Coordinates of C-alpha atoms in Angstrom, one line a residue:
M13 CA -106.2 155.6 -166.0
D14 CA -109.0 153.7 -164.0
K15 CA -111.4 152.3 -166.7
Q16 CA -114.5 151.1 -165.7
V17 CA -117.8 150.4 -167.8
F18 CA -120.5 152.4 -168.7
A19 CA -124.1 151.3 -168.9
I20 CA -126.4 153.0 -171.1
R21 CA -129.1 155.1 -168.9
T22 CA -132.0 153.6 -167.3
A23 CA -131.0 149.8 -169.1
T24 CA -130.8 148.6 -166.1
L25 CA -130.2 144.6 -165.4
L26 CA -134.1 144.5 -164.9
G27 CA -134.6 147.2 -167.8
A28 CA -132.8 144.7 -170.2
F29 CA -135.6 141.8 -169.2
L30 CA -138.3 144.1 -169.6
L31 CA -137.5 144.1 -173.2
F32 CA -138.3 140.5 -173.5
M33 CA -141.2 140.2 -171.5
S34 CA -145.0 139.6 -172.9
T35 CA -147.7 141.9 -171.6
S36 CA -148.7 139.2 -169.4
L37 CA -145.8 137.6 -168.3
S38 CA -146.3 134.1 -166.4
A39 CA -144.6 130.9 -166.0
K40 CA -146.6 129.1 -168.4
S41 CA -146.1 131.3 -171.3
Y42 CA -143.5 133.7 -172.5
V43 CA -144.1 135.6 -175.8
P44 CA -142.1 138.8 -176.2
T45 CA -143.8 142.1 -177.1
S46 CA -140.4 143.7 -177.3
S47 CA -137.4 142.5 -178.7
D48 CA -135.4 145.3 -177.8
T49 CA -132.9 142.9 -177.0
V50 CA -133.2 140.6 -180.1
V51 CA -133.7 137.0 -180.5
S52 CA -132.9 136.4 -184.1
K53 CA -135.5 137.4 -186.5
W54 CA -137.5 140.8 -186.0
T55 CA -141.5 140.7 -186.5
V56 CA -142.5 142.6 -189.3
V57 CA -145.7 144.3 -189.2
T58 CA -148.5 142.8 -191.7
S59 CA -151.9 144.2 -192.9
S60 CA -153.5 140.8 -191.1
D61 CA -152.0 142.3 -187.7
S62 CA -154.6 143.6 -185.3
P63 CA -153.7 147.4 -184.1
R64 CA -152.8 146.0 -180.9
E65 CA -150.4 143.7 -182.7
K66 CA -149.1 146.4 -184.4
V67 CA -148.3 148.6 -181.6
A68 CA -146.5 145.2 -179.9
S69 CA -144.3 144.9 -183.1
L70 CA -143.3 148.4 -183.1
L71 CA -142.1 148.3 -179.9
A72 CA -140.3 145.3 -180.1
Q73 CA -138.2 146.8 -182.8
A74 CA -138.3 150.1 -181.5
N75 CA -134.7 149.8 -179.7
M76 CA -133.0 148.5 -182.6
P77 CA -130.4 150.7 -184.0
G78 CA -131.4 153.7 -185.5
L79 CA -135.1 152.5 -185.4
A80 CA -136.1 154.2 -181.7
S81 CA -137.2 157.8 -182.8
R82 CA -139.5 156.5 -185.8
F83 CA -141.2 153.5 -184.3
Y84 CA -141.5 154.8 -180.5
G85 CA -143.5 157.9 -182.1
Q86 CA -145.5 155.4 -184.1
A87 CA -146.5 153.0 -181.2
S88 CA -147.2 156.2 -179.2
A89 CA -149.5 157.7 -181.8
L90 CA -151.4 154.6 -182.5
T91 CA -151.6 153.6 -178.7
E92 CA -153.4 156.9 -178.0
Q93 CA -155.8 156.2 -180.7
L94 CA -156.9 152.8 -179.9
L95 CA -157.1 154.4 -176.1
N96 CA -159.5 156.7 -177.3
A97 CA -161.8 154.0 -177.9
S98 CA -161.2 151.7 -175.1
P99 CA -159.5 154.2 -172.4
K100 CA -159.6 151.5 -169.6
D101 CA -157.7 148.9 -171.9
R102 CA -155.1 147.5 -169.5
Q103 CA -153.1 146.0 -172.3
L104 CA -152.9 149.4 -174.1
L105 CA -152.2 151.4 -170.7
F106 CA -149.2 149.0 -169.9
Y107 CA -148.3 149.7 -173.6
K108 CA -148.4 153.5 -172.6
A109 CA -146.5 153.4 -169.6
R110 CA -143.6 151.6 -171.5
I111 CA -143.7 154.5 -174.0
A112 CA -143.7 156.7 -171.0
Q113 CA -140.9 155.1 -169.6
H114 CA -138.6 155.5 -172.7
Y115 CA -139.1 159.0 -173.1
H116 CA -138.3 159.5 -169.3
R117 CA -141.8 160.3 -168.2
F118 CA -141.3 158.1 -165.1
D119 CA -144.3 159.6 -162.8
E120 CA -146.6 159.3 -165.4
A121 CA -145.9 155.6 -166.0
L122 CA -145.9 154.6 -162.6
V123 CA -149.6 156.5 -162.7
L124 CA -150.5 154.1 -165.2
L125 CA -148.7 151.3 -163.8
N126 CA -150.5 151.5 -160.1
D127 CA -154.1 152.1 -162.0
I128 CA -153.2 148.5 -163.8
L129 CA -152.1 146.8 -160.5
S130 CA -155.0 148.4 -158.5
Y131 CA -157.2 146.1 -161.1
Q132 CA -154.8 143.4 -161.6
P133 CA -152.4 142.8 -158.8
N134 CA -150.4 140.0 -160.1
H135 CA -149.9 141.7 -163.8
A136 CA -146.3 140.4 -163.8
S137 CA -144.8 142.9 -166.7
A138 CA -146.6 145.8 -164.5
L139 CA -144.6 144.9 -161.5
L140 CA -141.5 144.3 -163.2
L141 CA -141.6 147.4 -165.3
K142 CA -142.5 149.3 -161.7
A143 CA -139.6 148.0 -160.0
N144 CA -137.6 149.0 -163.0
I145 CA -138.9 152.6 -162.7
L146 CA -138.4 152.9 -159.0
L147 CA -134.9 151.5 -159.3
V148 CA -133.7 154.0 -161.8
Q149 CA -135.5 156.8 -159.5
G150 CA -133.4 155.4 -156.7
N151 CA -136.2 154.2 -154.6
L152 CA -134.3 150.5 -153.8
T153 CA -136.5 149.8 -150.9
Q154 CA -139.6 150.4 -153.2
A155 CA -138.1 148.4 -155.8
K156 CA -137.3 145.9 -153.9
R157 CA -140.7 145.6 -152.4
T158 CA -142.1 145.2 -156.0
C159 CA -139.9 142.4 -156.9
L160 CA -141.0 140.5 -154.1
Q161 CA -144.5 140.9 -155.2
L162 CA -143.4 138.7 -158.2
L163 CA -143.1 135.7 -155.9
G164 CA -145.9 133.1 -156.8
V165 CA -146.8 135.1 -159.6
T166 CA -144.2 134.0 -162.2
E167 CA -140.9 131.7 -162.4
L168 CA -138.9 132.1 -159.1
W169 CA -135.8 133.1 -161.3
I170 CA -137.7 136.1 -162.7
S171 CA -138.2 137.5 -159.3
G172 CA -134.9 136.5 -158.1
A173 CA -133.1 138.3 -161.0
C174 CA -135.6 141.4 -160.4
A175 CA -134.4 141.3 -156.7
L176 CA -130.7 141.0 -157.5
E177 CA -131.0 144.1 -159.8
V178 CA -131.8 146.2 -156.7
N179 CA -128.9 144.2 -154.5
A180 CA -126.4 145.1 -157.4
Q181 CA -127.2 148.8 -156.6
Q182 CA -126.8 148.8 -153.2
G183 CA -123.0 148.7 -151.3
K184 CA -119.5 149.0 -152.8
A185 CA -120.3 148.6 -156.5
S186 CA -117.8 145.7 -157.2
N187 CA -118.6 143.7 -153.9
S188 CA -122.5 144.1 -154.8
A189 CA -122.1 143.0 -158.0
E190 CA -119.8 139.9 -157.4
V191 CA -122.2 138.5 -154.4
S192 CA -125.4 139.3 -157.5
Y193 CA -123.4 137.5 -160.4
T194 CA -122.8 134.2 -158.5
Q195 CA -126.4 134.5 -157.0
L196 CA -127.6 134.7 -160.9
Q197 CA -125.5 132.1 -162.3
N198 CA -126.7 129.8 -159.5
L199 CA -130.4 130.8 -160.7
T200 CA -129.8 130.3 -163.9
Q201 CA -128.0 126.9 -163.0
H202 CA -131.4 125.9 -161.2
K203 CA -133.8 127.1 -164.0
S204 CA -131.8 125.2 -166.9
A205 CA -131.9 122.1 -164.6
N206 CA -136.0 122.6 -164.2
S207 CA -137.1 123.9 -167.9
N208 CA -136.2 124.9 -171.4
V209 CA -134.2 128.1 -171.6
K210 CA -135.8 130.1 -174.5
I211 CA -133.7 131.9 -176.7
E212 CA -135.0 135.2 -175.4
Q213 CA -134.2 134.6 -171.9
Q214 CA -130.9 133.2 -172.9
L215 CA -130.0 136.7 -174.3
W216 CA -131.1 138.1 -171.4
L217 CA -129.2 136.2 -169.1
S218 CA -126.0 136.4 -171.2
Q219 CA -126.6 140.7 -171.2
I220 CA -126.9 140.6 -167.7
L221 CA -124.0 138.3 -166.5
A222 CA -121.9 140.2 -168.8
E223 CA -122.8 143.7 -167.2
L224 CA -122.5 142.2 -163.6
A225 CA -118.8 140.7 -164.6
A226 CA -117.8 144.0 -166.2
K227 CA -118.5 145.6 -162.9
Q228 CA -116.0 143.3 -161.0
G229 CA -113.2 144.2 -163.8
L230 CA -113.7 140.8 -165.4
Y231 CA -113.8 141.9 -169.3
D232 CA -113.0 139.0 -170.9
I233 CA -115.4 137.0 -169.2
A234 CA -118.1 139.4 -169.7
L235 CA -117.0 139.3 -173.4
E236 CA -117.6 135.5 -173.6
H237 CA -121.1 136.0 -172.0
L238 CA -122.0 138.1 -175.1
A239 CA -120.1 136.2 -177.5
A240 CA -123.0 134.1 -178.3
F241 CA -125.2 136.5 -180.3
D242 CA -124.7 137.9 -183.7
L243 CA -124.0 141.7 -183.0
T244 CA -125.9 142.9 -185.9
Q245 CA -129.0 141.0 -184.6
V246 CA -129.3 142.9 -180.9
P247 CA -130.4 146.0 -179.9
V248 CA -128.9 149.5 -178.9
S249 CA -128.5 148.5 -175.2
Y250 CA -126.6 145.2 -176.0
L251 CA -124.1 147.3 -178.3
V252 CA -123.8 149.4 -176.0
L253 CA -122.7 147.1 -173.1
W254 CA -120.2 145.4 -175.4
A255 CA -118.8 148.4 -176.8
D256 CA -118.0 149.9 -173.2
I257 CA -116.4 146.4 -172.3
Q258 CA -114.1 146.6 -175.4
L259 CA -113.2 150.2 -174.4
A260 CA -112.3 149.2 -171.0
N261 CA -110.4 146.4 -172.5
D262 CA -108.4 148.6 -174.7
S263 CA -110.1 147.3 -177.6
A264 CA -111.1 150.6 -179.3
Q265 CA -109.9 149.2 -182.9
Q266 CA -112.7 146.3 -182.5
V267 CA -115.5 149.0 -181.5
M268 CA -114.3 150.9 -184.6
S269 CA -114.4 147.6 -186.9
T270 CA -117.4 145.8 -185.4
L271 CA -119.8 148.5 -184.3
G272 CA -119.1 151.3 -187.1
P273 CA -120.6 149.0 -190.2
I274 CA -123.8 148.1 -187.8
V275 CA -124.3 152.1 -187.2
E276 CA -123.6 153.1 -190.8
Q277 CA -126.4 150.7 -191.8
A278 CA -128.7 151.7 -189.5
D279 CA -131.6 154.3 -190.7
S280 CA -130.8 156.7 -188.3
F281 CA -127.9 157.6 -185.7
D282 CA -128.0 156.7 -182.0
D283 CA -126.3 158.7 -179.4
A284 CA -124.9 156.4 -177.2
L285 CA -123.8 154.5 -180.3
L286 CA -122.1 157.3 -181.5
L287 CA -120.6 158.3 -178.4
R288 CA -118.7 154.8 -178.2
L289 CA -117.5 155.2 -181.5
A290 CA -116.3 158.7 -180.7
L291 CA -114.6 157.4 -177.8
A292 CA -113.0 154.7 -179.6
E293 CA -111.8 157.4 -182.1
Q294 CA -110.1 159.2 -179.2
Q295 CA -109.0 155.9 -178.0
I296 CA -106.6 155.0 -180.9
S297 CA -105.8 158.6 -181.7
Q298 CA -107.4 158.5 -184.9
Q299 CA -106.8 161.9 -186.5
T300 CA -110.1 161.9 -189.0
R301 CA -112.7 162.3 -186.3
L302 CA -115.8 161.3 -188.2
W303 CA -117.9 159.9 -185.5
A304 CA -117.0 162.9 -183.2
Q305 CA -118.4 165.1 -185.8
R306 CA -121.4 163.3 -186.7
L307 CA -121.8 163.1 -182.7
T308 CA -121.6 166.8 -182.4
Q309 CA -124.4 167.3 -184.8
R310 CA -126.7 164.9 -182.9
I311 CA -125.7 166.8 -179.9
N312 CA -126.6 170.0 -181.6
V313 CA -129.8 169.0 -182.1
R314 CA -130.7 167.7 -178.5
L315 CA -129.5 170.9 -177.4
Q316 CA -131.7 172.6 -179.8
R317 CA -134.6 170.6 -178.7
Q318 CA -133.8 170.7 -174.8
D319 CA -134.1 166.9 -175.0
T320 CA -133.3 165.9 -171.1
A321 CA -134.1 162.3 -172.1
H322 CA -130.6 162.2 -173.6
A323 CA -128.7 164.0 -170.6
A324 CA -126.3 161.5 -169.6
D325 CA -125.1 161.2 -173.0
I326 CA -124.5 165.1 -173.7
A327 CA -122.9 165.5 -170.3
R328 CA -120.5 162.6 -171.3
Y329 CA -119.9 164.5 -174.7
Y330 CA -118.9 167.4 -172.9
L331 CA -116.7 165.6 -170.4
D332 CA -114.8 163.1 -172.9
I333 CA -115.6 164.6 -176.8
S334 CA -115.7 168.0 -176.5
P335 CA -114.9 169.5 -172.9
D336 CA -116.8 172.0 -171.4
R337 CA -116.8 171.6 -167.7
K338 CA -119.6 174.1 -166.8
K339 CA -121.8 172.4 -169.8
A340 CA -120.7 169.0 -168.4
L341 CA -121.9 169.8 -164.8
F342 CA -125.3 171.1 -165.9
W343 CA -126.3 167.9 -167.9
A344 CA -124.8 165.8 -165.3
K345 CA -127.3 167.4 -162.8
I346 CA -130.2 167.4 -165.4
N347 CA -129.6 163.4 -165.9
W348 CA -129.3 163.1 -161.8
Q349 CA -132.8 164.6 -161.6
H350 CA -134.3 161.7 -163.9
A351 CA -131.9 158.8 -163.2
R352 CA -130.1 157.9 -159.7
L353 CA -128.4 154.7 -160.4
D354 CA -125.1 154.2 -159.4
A355 CA -123.5 155.3 -162.8
D356 CA -125.6 158.4 -162.8
Q357 CA -124.1 159.3 -159.4
R358 CA -120.6 159.0 -160.5
L359 CA -121.3 160.6 -163.5
L360 CA -122.3 163.8 -161.5
E361 CA -119.5 163.0 -159.3
R362 CA -117.0 163.2 -162.3
A363 CA -118.9 166.6 -163.6
M364 CA -118.4 168.2 -160.3
N365 CA -114.6 167.2 -159.9
V366 CA -113.8 168.7 -163.4
Q367 CA -116.1 171.5 -162.4
Y368 CA -114.3 172.7 -159.1
N369 CA -110.5 170.8 -159.7
T370 CA -108.6 172.0 -162.9
Q371 CA -106.1 169.7 -161.9
D372 CA -108.5 166.8 -163.0
D373 CA -108.2 165.4 -166.8
P374 CA -111.9 166.2 -168.3
Q375 CA -111.3 163.2 -170.1
Q376 CA -111.0 160.4 -167.5
P377 CA -114.0 158.0 -168.0
A378 CA -116.6 157.7 -165.4
G379 CA -117.2 154.4 -163.8
M380 CA -120.6 152.4 -163.8

């Protein structure tokens, strides 16, 4: 079986960086408003925080395991309340765009970002978020052009990483990943020689280097990139990448023993993490399908709500956990309407293959 690594949907390499960035990113200041990819401690909202600071803090914590639905909802409600009083506040509009992106309302997010950039064309965070959305939508040329707008606005390595994210989606996956991996390492070395590498930046670099290494099948090297950080202190996107690499490396038991307790202790379950644990159960042929049962409950909730934001997870559920060819294709097509990364294309191709070729094994994993 050809084993490859999945990436969490819309959490592109650039998207991972967006989780660290400040609302007004520049070469002189770096204050992350979203710790979606961890530092080591999480900001706790206190009564002294201003309403804007509270939104930033909610977004910073929303991508930790089990917190997305509650914290994104609270951030959205508070942002709308503040915008009623200050409808042209560009920081609040940026928060609203971030929230819209999370819920896959990409067109809405782009309208908000273009409005911000019409008044503040050098708003680095808005440029990065816009590039990420364009990339997810498959608009590679526009995404690359947006990345180039960052030249002279922020540090060179940031604009370079933005462009490399686009390059990694072009051409044959392994070849483009190899080139981007090498170039990103060079950028990292250059950056390290000329500035202090903050922990937030180092965590981001570790994650994207690991993903690029995994795309080349260099799983042990990928895991080395991720080993520097405590997995109990990282967000969902980081955990998903780690679990995918472990599964591709035939280490399902490691996923069960490490990821299981993290998910158990979370406030609620994340679909993407439940899926990886269910796949680990399957890989080790565990008779007690605890995680598969929990995932089934979550999928039923998504179906009742017609939740298209989780279409990729639902498609994989019907490919790998509870095979149903027609439903797998249906949800893979819905996912393709929202996200057009190479991983989404391969998911769709796989669903089409099992739909029209009954000889295919419905549990063969799709690639990145």
